[in-house]
mmCIF file of C-alpha atoms in Angstrom:
data_model
loop_
_atom_site.group_PDB
_atom_site.id
_atom_site.type_symbol
_atom_site.label_atom_id
_atom_site.label_comp_id
_atom_site.label_asym_id
_atom_site.label_seq_id
_atom_site.Cartn_x
_atom_site.Cartn_y
_atom_site.Cartn_z
ATOM 1 C CA UNK A 247 62.301 127.642 74.052
ATOM 2 C CA UNK A 248 65.304 128.477 73.168
ATOM 3 C CA UNK A 249 65.645 130.750 70.041
ATOM 4 C CA UNK A 250 67.918 129.412 66.888
ATOM 5 C CA UNK A 251 70.266 130.529 65.407
ATOM 6 C CA UNK A 252 68.655 131.217 61.284
ATOM 7 C CA UNK A 253 65.722 132.765 63.989
ATOM 8 C CA UNK A 254 68.227 135.330 65.651
ATOM 9 C CA UNK A 255 69.429 136.129 62.070
ATOM 10 C CA UNK A 256 66.080 136.973 60.167
ATOM 11 C CA UNK A 257 64.743 138.666 63.601
ATOM 12 C CA UNK A 258 67.713 140.833 63.664
ATOM 13 C CA UNK A 259 67.926 141.708 60.474
ATOM 14 C CA UNK A 260 64.086 142.452 59.993
ATOM 15 C CA UNK A 261 64.926 144.789 63.047
ATOM 16 C CA UNK A 262 67.713 146.212 61.984
ATOM 17 C CA UNK A 263 65.007 147.772 58.210
ATOM 18 C CA UNK A 264 63.019 148.944 60.588
ATOM 19 C CA UNK A 265 64.922 150.622 62.347
ATOM 20 C CA UNK A 266 66.483 151.988 59.391
ATOM 21 C CA UNK A 267 63.346 153.365 58.031
ATOM 22 C CA UNK A 268 62.221 154.830 60.685
ATOM 23 C CA UNK A 269 65.045 156.616 61.398
ATOM 24 C CA UNK A 270 65.018 158.230 57.718
ATOM 25 C CA UNK A 271 61.643 159.433 57.972
ATOM 26 C CA UNK A 272 62.016 160.923 61.224
ATOM 27 C CA UNK A 273 65.094 162.887 60.089
ATOM 28 C CA UNK A 274 63.379 163.377 57.372
ATOM 29 C CA UNK A 275 60.531 165.525 58.781
ATOM 30 C CA UNK A 276 63.250 167.480 61.453
ATOM 31 C CA UNK A 277 65.503 168.164 57.892
ATOM 32 C CA UNK A 278 62.281 169.594 56.971
ATOM 33 C CA UNK A 279 61.471 172.334 59.235
ATOM 34 C CA UNK A 280 65.207 173.193 59.939
ATOM 35 C CA UNK A 281 66.548 174.242 56.737
ATOM 36 C CA UNK A 282 64.011 175.916 55.747
ATOM 37 C CA UNK A 283 64.390 177.752 59.664
ATOM 38 C CA UNK A 284 67.938 179.265 58.709
ATOM 39 C CA UNK A 285 69.063 181.769 55.577
ATOM 40 C CA UNK A 286 71.497 185.354 55.382
ATOM 41 C CA UNK A 287 68.951 188.790 55.036
ATOM 42 C CA UNK A 288 68.066 189.755 51.561
ATOM 43 C CA UNK A 289 69.917 192.913 50.791
ATOM 44 C CA UNK A 290 73.170 191.112 52.914
ATOM 45 C CA UNK A 291 76.899 191.350 50.964
ATOM 46 C CA UNK A 292 77.889 188.561 49.440
ATOM 47 C CA UNK A 293 81.246 186.852 46.997
ATOM 48 C CA UNK A 294 83.558 184.400 47.287
ATOM 49 C CA UNK A 295 86.510 185.697 48.966
ATOM 50 C CA UNK A 296 86.382 189.576 50.259
ATOM 51 C CA UNK A 297 89.577 191.410 50.362
ATOM 52 C CA UNK A 298 91.325 195.585 50.449
ATOM 53 C CA UNK A 299 93.179 197.414 49.308
ATOM 54 C CA UNK A 300 94.689 199.908 51.644
ATOM 55 C CA UNK A 301 95.388 203.374 49.139
ATOM 56 C CA UNK A 302 98.503 204.593 50.961
ATOM 57 C CA UNK A 303 98.617 207.469 48.678
ATOM 58 C CA UNK A 304 95.338 208.762 49.821
ATOM 59 C CA UNK A 305 96.423 209.170 53.905
ATOM 60 C CA UNK A 306 97.348 212.790 53.352
ATOM 61 C CA UNK A 307 96.947 214.552 57.774
ATOM 62 C CA UNK A 308 96.597 213.054 61.019
ATOM 63 C CA UNK A 309 93.045 213.384 60.493
ATOM 64 C CA UNK A 310 92.621 210.620 57.724
ATOM 65 C CA UNK A 311 93.721 207.605 60.116
ATOM 66 C CA UNK A 312 92.384 209.226 62.776
ATOM 67 C CA UNK A 313 88.487 209.397 60.910
ATOM 68 C CA UNK A 314 88.877 205.301 59.775
ATOM 69 C CA UNK A 315 90.668 204.138 62.985
ATOM 70 C CA UNK A 316 87.581 206.118 65.161
ATOM 71 C CA UNK A 317 85.179 204.853 62.873
ATOM 72 C CA UNK A 318 85.834 201.466 64.361
ATOM 73 C CA UNK A 319 86.813 201.005 67.584
ATOM 74 C CA UNK A 320 83.456 203.827 68.508
ATOM 75 C CA UNK A 321 81.238 200.600 66.811
ATOM 76 C CA UNK A 322 82.365 197.294 68.454
ATOM 77 C CA UNK A 323 82.689 199.142 71.258
ATOM 78 C CA UNK A 324 86.930 198.114 72.173
ATOM 79 C CA UNK A 325 88.289 199.824 74.328
ATOM 80 C CA UNK A 326 91.183 202.144 75.526
ATOM 81 C CA UNK A 327 92.659 200.914 78.187
ATOM 82 C CA UNK A 328 94.853 204.878 77.928
ATOM 83 C CA UNK A 329 97.491 201.755 78.905
ATOM 84 C CA UNK A 330 100.503 200.428 75.706
ATOM 85 C CA UNK A 331 100.111 196.595 77.277
ATOM 86 C CA UNK A 332 96.081 196.231 78.041
ATOM 87 C CA UNK A 333 95.824 197.767 74.431
ATOM 88 C CA UNK A 334 92.893 196.656 72.385
ATOM 89 C CA UNK A 335 93.595 197.550 68.839
ATOM 90 C CA UNK A 336 91.399 196.499 65.698
ATOM 91 C CA UNK A 337 92.765 198.175 63.203
ATOM 92 C CA UNK A 338 95.576 200.677 63.460
ATOM 93 C CA UNK A 339 98.714 202.287 62.893
ATOM 94 C CA UNK A 340 102.772 201.768 62.221
ATOM 95 C CA UNK A 341 105.995 202.024 60.543
ATOM 96 C CA UNK A 342 106.967 200.794 57.081
ATOM 97 C CA UNK A 343 109.390 198.828 58.924
ATOM 98 C CA UNK A 344 107.675 196.935 61.585
ATOM 99 C CA UNK A 345 104.653 196.491 58.997
ATOM 100 C CA UNK A 346 106.167 195.080 56.107
ATOM 101 C CA UNK A 347 110.024 193.728 58.299
ATOM 102 C CA UNK A 348 113.071 192.517 55.823
ATOM 103 C CA UNK A 349 111.563 195.339 52.643
ATOM 104 C CA UNK A 350 113.290 198.537 54.721
ATOM 105 C CA UNK A 351 116.142 199.559 53.680
ATOM 106 C CA UNK A 352 118.263 202.321 55.080
ATOM 107 C CA UNK A 353 118.758 204.372 52.325
ATOM 108 C CA UNK A 354 114.441 204.817 51.531
ATOM 109 C CA UNK A 355 112.941 207.508 51.112
ATOM 110 C CA UNK A 356 112.439 209.333 54.064
ATOM 111 C CA UNK A 357 108.297 210.080 53.646
ATOM 112 C CA UNK A 358 108.286 206.265 52.769
ATOM 113 C CA UNK A 359 110.264 205.536 56.193
ATOM 114 C CA UNK A 360 108.113 208.088 58.576
ATOM 115 C CA UNK A 361 104.830 207.020 57.362
ATOM 116 C CA UNK A 362 101.848 205.442 59.540
ATOM 117 C CA UNK A 363 100.761 202.508 57.396
ATOM 118 C CA UNK A 364 97.207 201.261 58.241
ATOM 119 C CA UNK A 365 97.466 198.322 59.719
ATOM 120 C CA UNK A 366 94.081 195.039 60.145
ATOM 121 C CA UNK A 367 92.928 192.038 60.598
ATOM 122 C CA UNK A 368 94.691 190.060 57.276
ATOM 123 C CA UNK A 369 92.469 187.747 56.625
ATOM 124 C CA UNK A 370 94.504 185.620 55.467
ATOM 125 C CA UNK A 371 93.738 182.164 52.777
ATOM 126 C CA UNK A 372 95.799 179.933 54.988
ATOM 127 C CA UNK A 373 94.709 181.626 58.746
ATOM 128 C CA UNK A 374 97.648 179.939 61.424
ATOM 129 C CA UNK A 375 95.443 181.221 64.312
ATOM 130 C CA UNK A 376 92.769 178.808 63.319
ATOM 131 C CA UNK A 377 94.833 175.865 62.369
ATOM 132 C CA UNK A 378 96.437 176.254 66.054
ATOM 133 C CA UNK A 379 92.464 176.875 67.190
ATOM 134 C CA UNK A 380 91.541 174.205 69.952
ATOM 135 C CA UNK A 381 88.079 175.644 70.544
ATOM 136 C CA UNK A 382 86.977 176.931 66.463
ATOM 137 C CA UNK A 383 86.784 180.092 68.263
ATOM 138 C CA UNK A 384 88.513 181.828 65.495
ATOM 139 C CA UNK A 385 87.654 179.384 61.737
ATOM 140 C CA UNK A 386 87.496 180.910 58.734
ATOM 141 C CA UNK A 387 84.004 181.592 57.301
ATOM 142 C CA UNK A 388 83.430 180.545 53.002
ATOM 143 C CA UNK A 389 83.534 183.618 51.903
ATOM 144 C CA UNK A 390 87.573 184.319 53.325
ATOM 145 C CA UNK A 391 86.578 186.356 56.614
ATOM 146 C CA UNK A 392 88.634 185.215 59.470
ATOM 147 C CA UNK A 393 86.051 185.162 62.162
ATOM 148 C CA UNK A 394 86.555 185.109 65.858
ATOM 149 C CA UNK A 395 83.629 183.874 67.742
ATOM 150 C CA UNK A 396 83.340 184.911 71.688
ATOM 151 C CA UNK A 397 81.439 182.182 73.024
ATOM 152 C CA UNK A 398 83.328 180.177 72.560
ATOM 153 C CA UNK A 399 87.299 181.288 73.278
ATOM 154 C CA UNK A 400 88.873 180.814 75.608
ATOM 155 C CA UNK A 401 91.359 183.228 75.790
ATOM 156 C CA UNK A 402 93.982 180.816 75.351
ATOM 157 C CA UNK A 403 95.655 182.842 73.387
ATOM 158 C CA UNK A 404 97.600 180.284 71.018
ATOM 159 C CA UNK A 405 95.704 182.321 68.077
ATOM 160 C CA UNK A 406 97.854 185.497 69.213
ATOM 161 C CA UNK A 407 100.908 183.642 69.108
ATOM 162 C CA UNK A 408 100.710 182.182 65.871
ATOM 163 C CA UNK A 409 99.532 185.648 64.197
ATOM 164 C CA UNK A 410 102.490 186.980 62.106
ATOM 165 C CA UNK A 411 101.033 190.301 62.194
ATOM 166 C CA UNK A 412 100.004 191.494 65.856
ATOM 167 C CA UNK A 413 96.029 191.420 64.962
ATOM 168 C CA UNK A 414 95.286 190.297 68.068
ATOM 169 C CA UNK A 415 93.815 191.801 71.572
ATOM 170 C CA UNK A 416 93.593 190.103 74.979
ATOM 171 C CA UNK A 417 91.373 191.879 77.269
ATOM 172 C CA UNK A 418 93.783 192.089 80.875
ATOM 173 C CA UNK A 419 90.808 194.075 81.690
ATOM 174 C CA UNK A 420 87.367 193.755 82.069
ATOM 175 C CA UNK A 421 86.044 196.655 78.683
ATOM 176 C CA UNK A 422 83.198 197.074 81.274
ATOM 177 C CA UNK A 423 84.742 199.302 83.446
ATOM 178 C CA UNK A 424 86.373 201.979 84.683
ATOM 179 C CA UNK A 425 89.915 203.535 84.724
ATOM 180 C CA UNK A 426 90.899 205.069 88.269
ATOM 181 C CA UNK A 427 89.435 208.820 87.239
ATOM 182 C CA UNK A 428 85.966 207.029 86.878
ATOM 183 C CA UNK A 429 86.116 207.368 83.029
ATOM 184 C CA UNK A 430 84.869 204.500 81.445
ATOM 185 C CA UNK A 431 86.913 202.652 78.765
ATOM 186 C CA UNK A 432 84.275 202.453 76.377
ATOM 187 C CA UNK A 433 83.472 205.496 75.756
ATOM 188 C CA UNK A 434 80.816 205.701 74.179
ATOM 189 C CA UNK A 435 78.343 202.103 73.653
ATOM 190 C CA UNK A 436 77.203 201.023 70.977
ATOM 191 C CA UNK A 437 73.130 199.300 71.768
ATOM 192 C CA UNK A 438 73.809 196.897 68.718
ATOM 193 C CA UNK A 439 76.757 196.051 69.123
ATOM 194 C CA UNK A 440 78.441 193.655 72.009
ATOM 195 C CA UNK A 441 81.085 194.394 74.106
ATOM 196 C CA UNK A 442 83.657 191.036 74.723
ATOM 197 C CA UNK A 443 84.590 190.639 78.429
ATOM 198 C CA UNK A 444 87.706 189.945 80.870
ATOM 199 C CA UNK A 445 89.725 187.140 78.909
ATOM 200 C CA UNK A 446 88.362 187.265 75.506
ATOM 201 C CA UNK A 447 90.693 187.336 72.728
ATOM 202 C CA UNK A 448 89.181 190.018 69.760
ATOM 203 C CA UNK A 449 90.334 191.436 66.660
ATOM 204 C CA UNK A 450 89.061 192.858 63.579
ATOM 205 C CA UNK A 451 86.204 190.548 62.102
ATOM 206 C CA UNK A 452 85.337 192.885 57.991
ATOM 207 C CA UNK A 453 82.217 194.471 59.937
ATOM 208 C CA UNK A 454 80.884 190.294 60.421
ATOM 209 C CA UNK A 455 77.714 192.404 61.035
ATOM 210 C CA UNK A 456 77.227 196.029 58.653
ATOM 211 C CA UNK A 457 77.806 193.224 55.507
ATOM 212 C CA UNK A 458 74.520 190.996 56.641
ATOM 213 C CA UNK A 459 73.159 194.520 56.311
ATOM 214 C CA UNK A 460 74.174 195.114 53.383
ATOM 215 C CA UNK A 461 76.741 198.178 54.387
ATOM 216 C CA UNK A 462 80.841 198.212 53.978
ATOM 217 C CA UNK A 463 83.076 197.357 56.220
ATOM 218 C CA UNK A 464 82.708 200.484 58.718
ATOM 219 C CA UNK A 465 86.588 201.885 58.221
ATOM 220 C CA UNK A 466 86.170 202.043 54.930
ATOM 221 C CA UNK A 467 82.435 203.709 54.915
ATOM 222 C CA UNK A 468 84.656 206.225 57.135
ATOM 223 C CA UNK A 469 88.147 206.618 54.718
ATOM 224 C CA UNK A 470 87.156 208.628 50.835
ATOM 225 C CA UNK A 471 87.920 205.804 48.754
ATOM 226 C CA UNK A 472 90.835 205.486 50.201
ATOM 227 C CA UNK A 473 90.049 201.845 51.697
ATOM 228 C CA UNK A 474 88.898 199.480 48.268
ATOM 229 C CA UNK A 475 86.689 195.935 49.322
ATOM 230 C CA UNK A 476 85.079 194.214 47.766
ATOM 231 C CA UNK A 477 84.890 190.282 46.248
ATOM 232 C CA UNK A 478 88.472 188.747 44.868
ATOM 233 C CA UNK A 479 87.143 186.513 42.961
ATOM 234 C CA UNK A 480 85.106 188.305 40.952
ATOM 235 C CA UNK A 481 87.075 189.853 37.769
ATOM 236 C CA UNK A 482 85.191 192.847 37.615
ATOM 237 C CA UNK A 483 84.735 193.111 41.388
ATOM 238 C CA UNK A 484 86.789 197.390 42.206
ATOM 239 C CA UNK A 485 89.770 195.674 44.705
ATOM 240 C CA UNK A 486 90.509 193.416 40.910
ATOM 241 C CA UNK A 487 90.543 196.900 39.126
ATOM 242 C CA UNK A 488 92.840 198.745 41.459
ATOM 243 C CA UNK A 489 95.063 195.077 41.971
ATOM 244 C CA UNK A 490 95.540 195.085 38.071
ATOM 245 C CA UNK A 491 96.136 199.284 37.845
ATOM 246 C CA UNK A 492 98.298 199.463 40.232
ATOM 247 C CA UNK A 493 101.967 197.677 41.978
ATOM 248 C CA UNK A 494 100.170 196.417 45.574
ATOM 249 C CA UNK A 495 102.233 193.951 47.920
ATOM 250 C CA UNK A 496 100.883 192.164 50.999
ATOM 251 C CA UNK A 497 102.999 191.893 54.481
ATOM 252 C CA UNK A 498 104.993 188.789 54.968
ATOM 253 C CA UNK A 499 103.854 187.386 52.456
ATOM 254 C CA UNK A 500 107.017 185.012 52.430
ATOM 255 C CA UNK A 501 105.563 183.684 54.866
ATOM 256 C CA UNK A 502 102.725 181.870 52.938
ATOM 257 C CA UNK A 503 99.934 182.709 55.102
ATOM 258 C CA UNK A 504 98.438 184.655 51.483
ATOM 259 C CA UNK A 505 97.062 188.008 53.307
ATOM 260 C CA UNK A 506 94.142 189.759 51.666
ATOM 261 C CA UNK A 507 94.970 193.280 52.863
ATOM 262 C CA UNK A 508 97.049 194.874 49.388
ATOM 263 C CA UNK A 509 98.334 197.954 49.823
ATOM 264 C CA UNK A 510 99.616 200.444 47.065
ATOM 265 C CA UNK A 511 102.298 202.465 48.162
ATOM 266 C CA UNK A 512 103.572 206.118 46.261
ATOM 267 C CA UNK B 23 73.845 146.539 119.324
ATOM 268 C CA UNK B 24 77.361 147.115 120.441
ATOM 269 C CA UNK B 25 77.568 150.776 121.436
ATOM 270 C CA UNK B 26 73.615 151.560 120.580
ATOM 271 C CA UNK B 27 72.899 155.447 121.735
ATOM 272 C CA UNK B 28 75.660 157.092 120.090
ATOM 273 C CA UNK B 29 75.495 155.043 116.990
ATOM 274 C CA UNK B 30 70.966 156.945 117.413
ATOM 275 C CA UNK B 31 72.316 160.533 118.789
ATOM 276 C CA UNK B 32 74.998 160.131 115.768
ATOM 277 C CA UNK B 33 72.087 159.114 113.096
ATOM 278 C CA UNK B 34 69.739 161.912 114.615
ATOM 279 C CA UNK B 35 72.639 165.189 114.833
ATOM 280 C CA UNK B 36 72.553 163.778 111.369
ATOM 281 C CA UNK B 37 69.633 163.612 109.943
ATOM 282 C CA UNK B 38 68.881 166.711 111.332
ATOM 283 C CA UNK B 39 72.002 168.281 108.951
ATOM 284 C CA UNK B 40 71.312 166.424 105.891
ATOM 285 C CA UNK B 41 67.154 167.386 106.161
ATOM 286 C CA UNK B 42 67.931 171.156 107.368
ATOM 287 C CA UNK B 43 66.966 172.773 104.364
ATOM 288 C CA UNK B 44 63.453 171.284 103.949
ATOM 289 C CA UNK B 45 62.260 172.416 107.342
ATOM 290 C CA UNK B 46 63.841 175.703 107.681
ATOM 291 C CA UNK B 47 62.233 176.100 104.753
ATOM 292 C CA UNK B 48 58.855 174.944 105.942
ATOM 293 C CA UNK B 49 55.904 177.218 106.077
ATOM 294 C CA UNK B 50 58.367 180.484 103.412
ATOM 295 C CA UNK B 51 56.277 180.469 100.377
ATOM 296 C CA UNK B 52 58.659 181.517 97.469
ATOM 297 C CA UNK B 53 57.957 184.210 95.294
ATOM 298 C CA UNK B 54 56.372 182.683 91.906
ATOM 299 C CA UNK B 55 57.758 183.997 89.563
ATOM 300 C CA UNK B 56 55.337 186.470 87.207
ATOM 301 C CA UNK B 57 57.392 187.682 84.183
ATOM 302 C CA UNK B 58 56.152 191.016 82.716
ATOM 303 C CA UNK B 59 55.324 191.921 79.330
ATOM 304 C CA UNK B 60 54.221 195.357 78.453
ATOM 305 C CA UNK B 61 56.564 197.281 77.738
ATOM 306 C CA UNK B 62 55.782 199.830 74.605
ATOM 307 C CA UNK B 63 57.394 197.841 71.756
ATOM 308 C CA UNK B 64 54.893 195.324 72.414
ATOM 309 C CA UNK B 65 52.318 197.211 73.753
ATOM 310 C CA UNK B 66 51.635 199.220 70.086
ATOM 311 C CA UNK B 67 51.923 195.747 68.754
ATOM 312 C CA UNK B 68 48.806 194.779 66.023
ATOM 313 C CA UNK B 69 49.600 190.889 66.948
ATOM 314 C CA UNK B 70 51.177 190.598 69.813
ATOM 315 C CA UNK B 71 52.787 187.726 68.939
ATOM 316 C CA UNK B 72 56.741 186.302 69.919
ATOM 317 C CA UNK B 73 59.029 184.576 66.861
ATOM 318 C CA UNK B 74 57.997 181.510 68.024
ATOM 319 C CA UNK B 75 54.167 180.709 69.978
ATOM 320 C CA UNK B 76 54.762 180.701 73.897
ATOM 321 C CA UNK B 77 54.850 178.114 75.241
ATOM 322 C CA UNK B 78 57.927 176.779 72.548
ATOM 323 C CA UNK B 79 59.681 179.680 74.077
ATOM 324 C CA UNK B 80 58.139 178.963 77.502
ATOM 325 C CA UNK B 81 60.103 176.401 77.114
ATOM 326 C CA UNK B 82 62.732 175.991 74.077
ATOM 327 C CA UNK B 83 64.008 180.173 74.241
ATOM 328 C CA UNK B 84 67.028 178.811 75.558
ATOM 329 C CA UNK B 85 66.897 176.538 72.859
ATOM 330 C CA UNK B 86 66.331 178.490 69.979
ATOM 331 C CA UNK B 87 68.118 182.123 71.408
ATOM 332 C CA UNK B 88 72.265 179.122 71.199
ATOM 333 C CA UNK B 89 70.687 178.363 67.023
ATOM 334 C CA UNK B 90 70.427 181.727 66.598
ATOM 335 C CA UNK B 91 73.738 182.952 67.976
ATOM 336 C CA UNK B 92 75.793 179.494 66.130
ATOM 337 C CA UNK B 93 73.080 180.796 63.202
ATOM 338 C CA UNK B 94 74.636 184.473 62.844
ATOM 339 C CA UNK B 95 77.822 184.284 64.420
ATOM 340 C CA UNK B 96 79.423 180.642 62.643
ATOM 341 C CA UNK B 97 77.314 180.583 59.325
ATOM 342 C CA UNK B 98 76.125 183.769 59.337
ATOM 343 C CA UNK B 99 73.220 183.463 58.675
ATOM 344 C CA UNK B 100 70.723 186.258 59.740
ATOM 345 C CA UNK B 101 67.547 186.114 58.913
ATOM 346 C CA UNK B 102 65.378 183.142 61.392
ATOM 347 C CA UNK B 103 61.504 181.781 59.040
ATOM 348 C CA UNK B 104 59.591 181.805 61.634
ATOM 349 C CA UNK B 105 56.929 178.780 62.106
ATOM 350 C CA UNK B 106 53.999 181.248 59.968
ATOM 351 C CA UNK B 107 57.033 182.384 57.612
ATOM 352 C CA UNK B 108 57.458 185.744 59.357
ATOM 353 C CA UNK B 109 60.781 186.866 58.849
ATOM 354 C CA UNK B 110 63.340 188.619 61.764
ATOM 355 C CA UNK B 111 66.816 189.341 62.139
ATOM 356 C CA UNK B 112 68.343 187.249 64.503
ATOM 357 C CA UNK B 113 70.240 188.993 67.047
ATOM 358 C CA UNK B 114 69.152 189.448 71.033
ATOM 359 C CA UNK B 115 69.875 193.241 71.621
ATOM 360 C CA UNK B 116 68.431 194.494 67.764
ATOM 361 C CA UNK B 117 65.281 192.024 67.842
ATOM 362 C CA UNK B 118 64.624 190.202 71.371
ATOM 363 C CA UNK B 119 65.428 192.988 73.412
ATOM 364 C CA UNK B 120 64.162 195.590 71.798
ATOM 365 C CA UNK B 121 60.487 194.392 72.361
ATOM 366 C CA UNK B 122 61.835 192.442 76.194
ATOM 367 C CA UNK B 123 62.653 196.189 77.057
ATOM 368 C CA UNK B 124 62.303 195.327 80.330
ATOM 369 C CA UNK B 125 64.973 192.952 81.074
ATOM 370 C CA UNK B 126 64.509 192.876 85.334
ATOM 371 C CA UNK B 127 60.410 191.629 84.603
ATOM 372 C CA UNK B 128 60.531 189.215 82.303
ATOM 373 C CA UNK B 129 64.349 187.394 81.887
ATOM 374 C CA UNK B 130 65.742 188.035 85.888
ATOM 375 C CA UNK B 131 62.782 187.704 86.972
ATOM 376 C CA UNK B 132 62.360 183.816 85.992
ATOM 377 C CA UNK B 133 66.520 182.998 86.152
ATOM 378 C CA UNK B 134 66.476 184.690 89.298
ATOM 379 C CA UNK B 135 64.133 181.669 90.188
ATOM 380 C CA UNK B 136 65.164 179.240 88.703
ATOM 381 C CA UNK B 137 68.437 180.076 89.750
ATOM 382 C CA UNK B 138 70.083 180.375 86.338
ATOM 383 C CA UNK B 139 72.867 182.369 85.947
ATOM 384 C CA UNK B 140 72.651 182.871 81.614
ATOM 385 C CA UNK B 141 76.189 184.813 80.420
ATOM 386 C CA UNK B 142 74.158 186.147 77.865
ATOM 387 C CA UNK B 143 75.167 189.894 79.294
ATOM 388 C CA UNK B 144 78.910 190.032 79.952
ATOM 389 C CA UNK B 145 79.030 190.694 76.911
ATOM 390 C CA UNK B 146 75.446 192.153 75.155
ATOM 391 C CA UNK B 147 73.651 195.640 76.321
ATOM 392 C CA UNK B 148 70.413 195.485 78.368
ATOM 393 C CA UNK B 149 68.300 197.833 77.144
ATOM 394 C CA UNK B 150 67.836 200.961 79.731
ATOM 395 C CA UNK B 151 65.116 200.086 81.150
ATOM 396 C CA UNK B 152 62.703 203.399 82.271
ATOM 397 C CA UNK B 153 61.645 203.065 86.025
ATOM 398 C CA UNK B 154 57.574 201.961 86.480
#
């Protein structure tokens, strides 16, 4: 028995309507279950755009620097390979001419020239690392944090080449390993936070795990007010107040990555 | 059949080779995995319940862990509301393993049996186990 063109179209149309209707109902049911399952915690700090101001006037002694670096590196299980070639760093220091190339000149105040500047990932508005990452392992969160998803990183290091601030480090060696003398690279593991594995890129994540618990980043907490952290899009926030009353500079602003870390100098 | 003898001998050798795993394991009983739930934290719980029903966790825990990971890392959502409306913090190290601190008897038992090697512990720190 052959089917006429008219009948075929009738059946095809009817089954399409049934099919789509059925899909819609199934989607409705599953969506309902999934939508209610995840949420940020009740204490989580939420912002439209996180930013940090580094008040270099408040850094006096070496201890001031050591404290904040130690606070960050110890809670995030950042390994110390004792070798500048393999170094992993989330927050570190460097000289003015390295931190702000193009802004230095030979008649600058001697103190400023020799002063170590606190450097970390700038959590740019327009992050080049995110643009080049082939697996989306590094991505920008809605609140401006440039995040690393260590599960996805394939260690291609495109992001390291793209980052103009050298804020990213590659794990050439297993961070869980030990050096020649049998000392572990991570002195004391923080059991609450994972380590990384060999072959991934890592960097500062602005303590996203602490923000979720309602805590400020570890470096800010340890800095005694030298680091100021807050929401850039909130006109009454502390960062905005500090920014509107002080002259601040950013690293390599001319590149257009729009860094969210500001520096008050002298 | 030309060269019948050679072909038949070849076939027998081939079959013996292919069936090697079968007759090698005949009579050997592999131990059924028996994951253990008794850790001191679980014993102290009034209601011994995981984040979802046992049957679901048995079959789908890997899916749930995947969802948890995406939710926490990529969306920043660290609170999980289960099918009963109870809330849990999303964290492998700080939520799952605080109860299931007996990784060897709880995770490895089945994973070894099924020859599944998840790479969770390359980064996440497994809890220190006490000898029982």
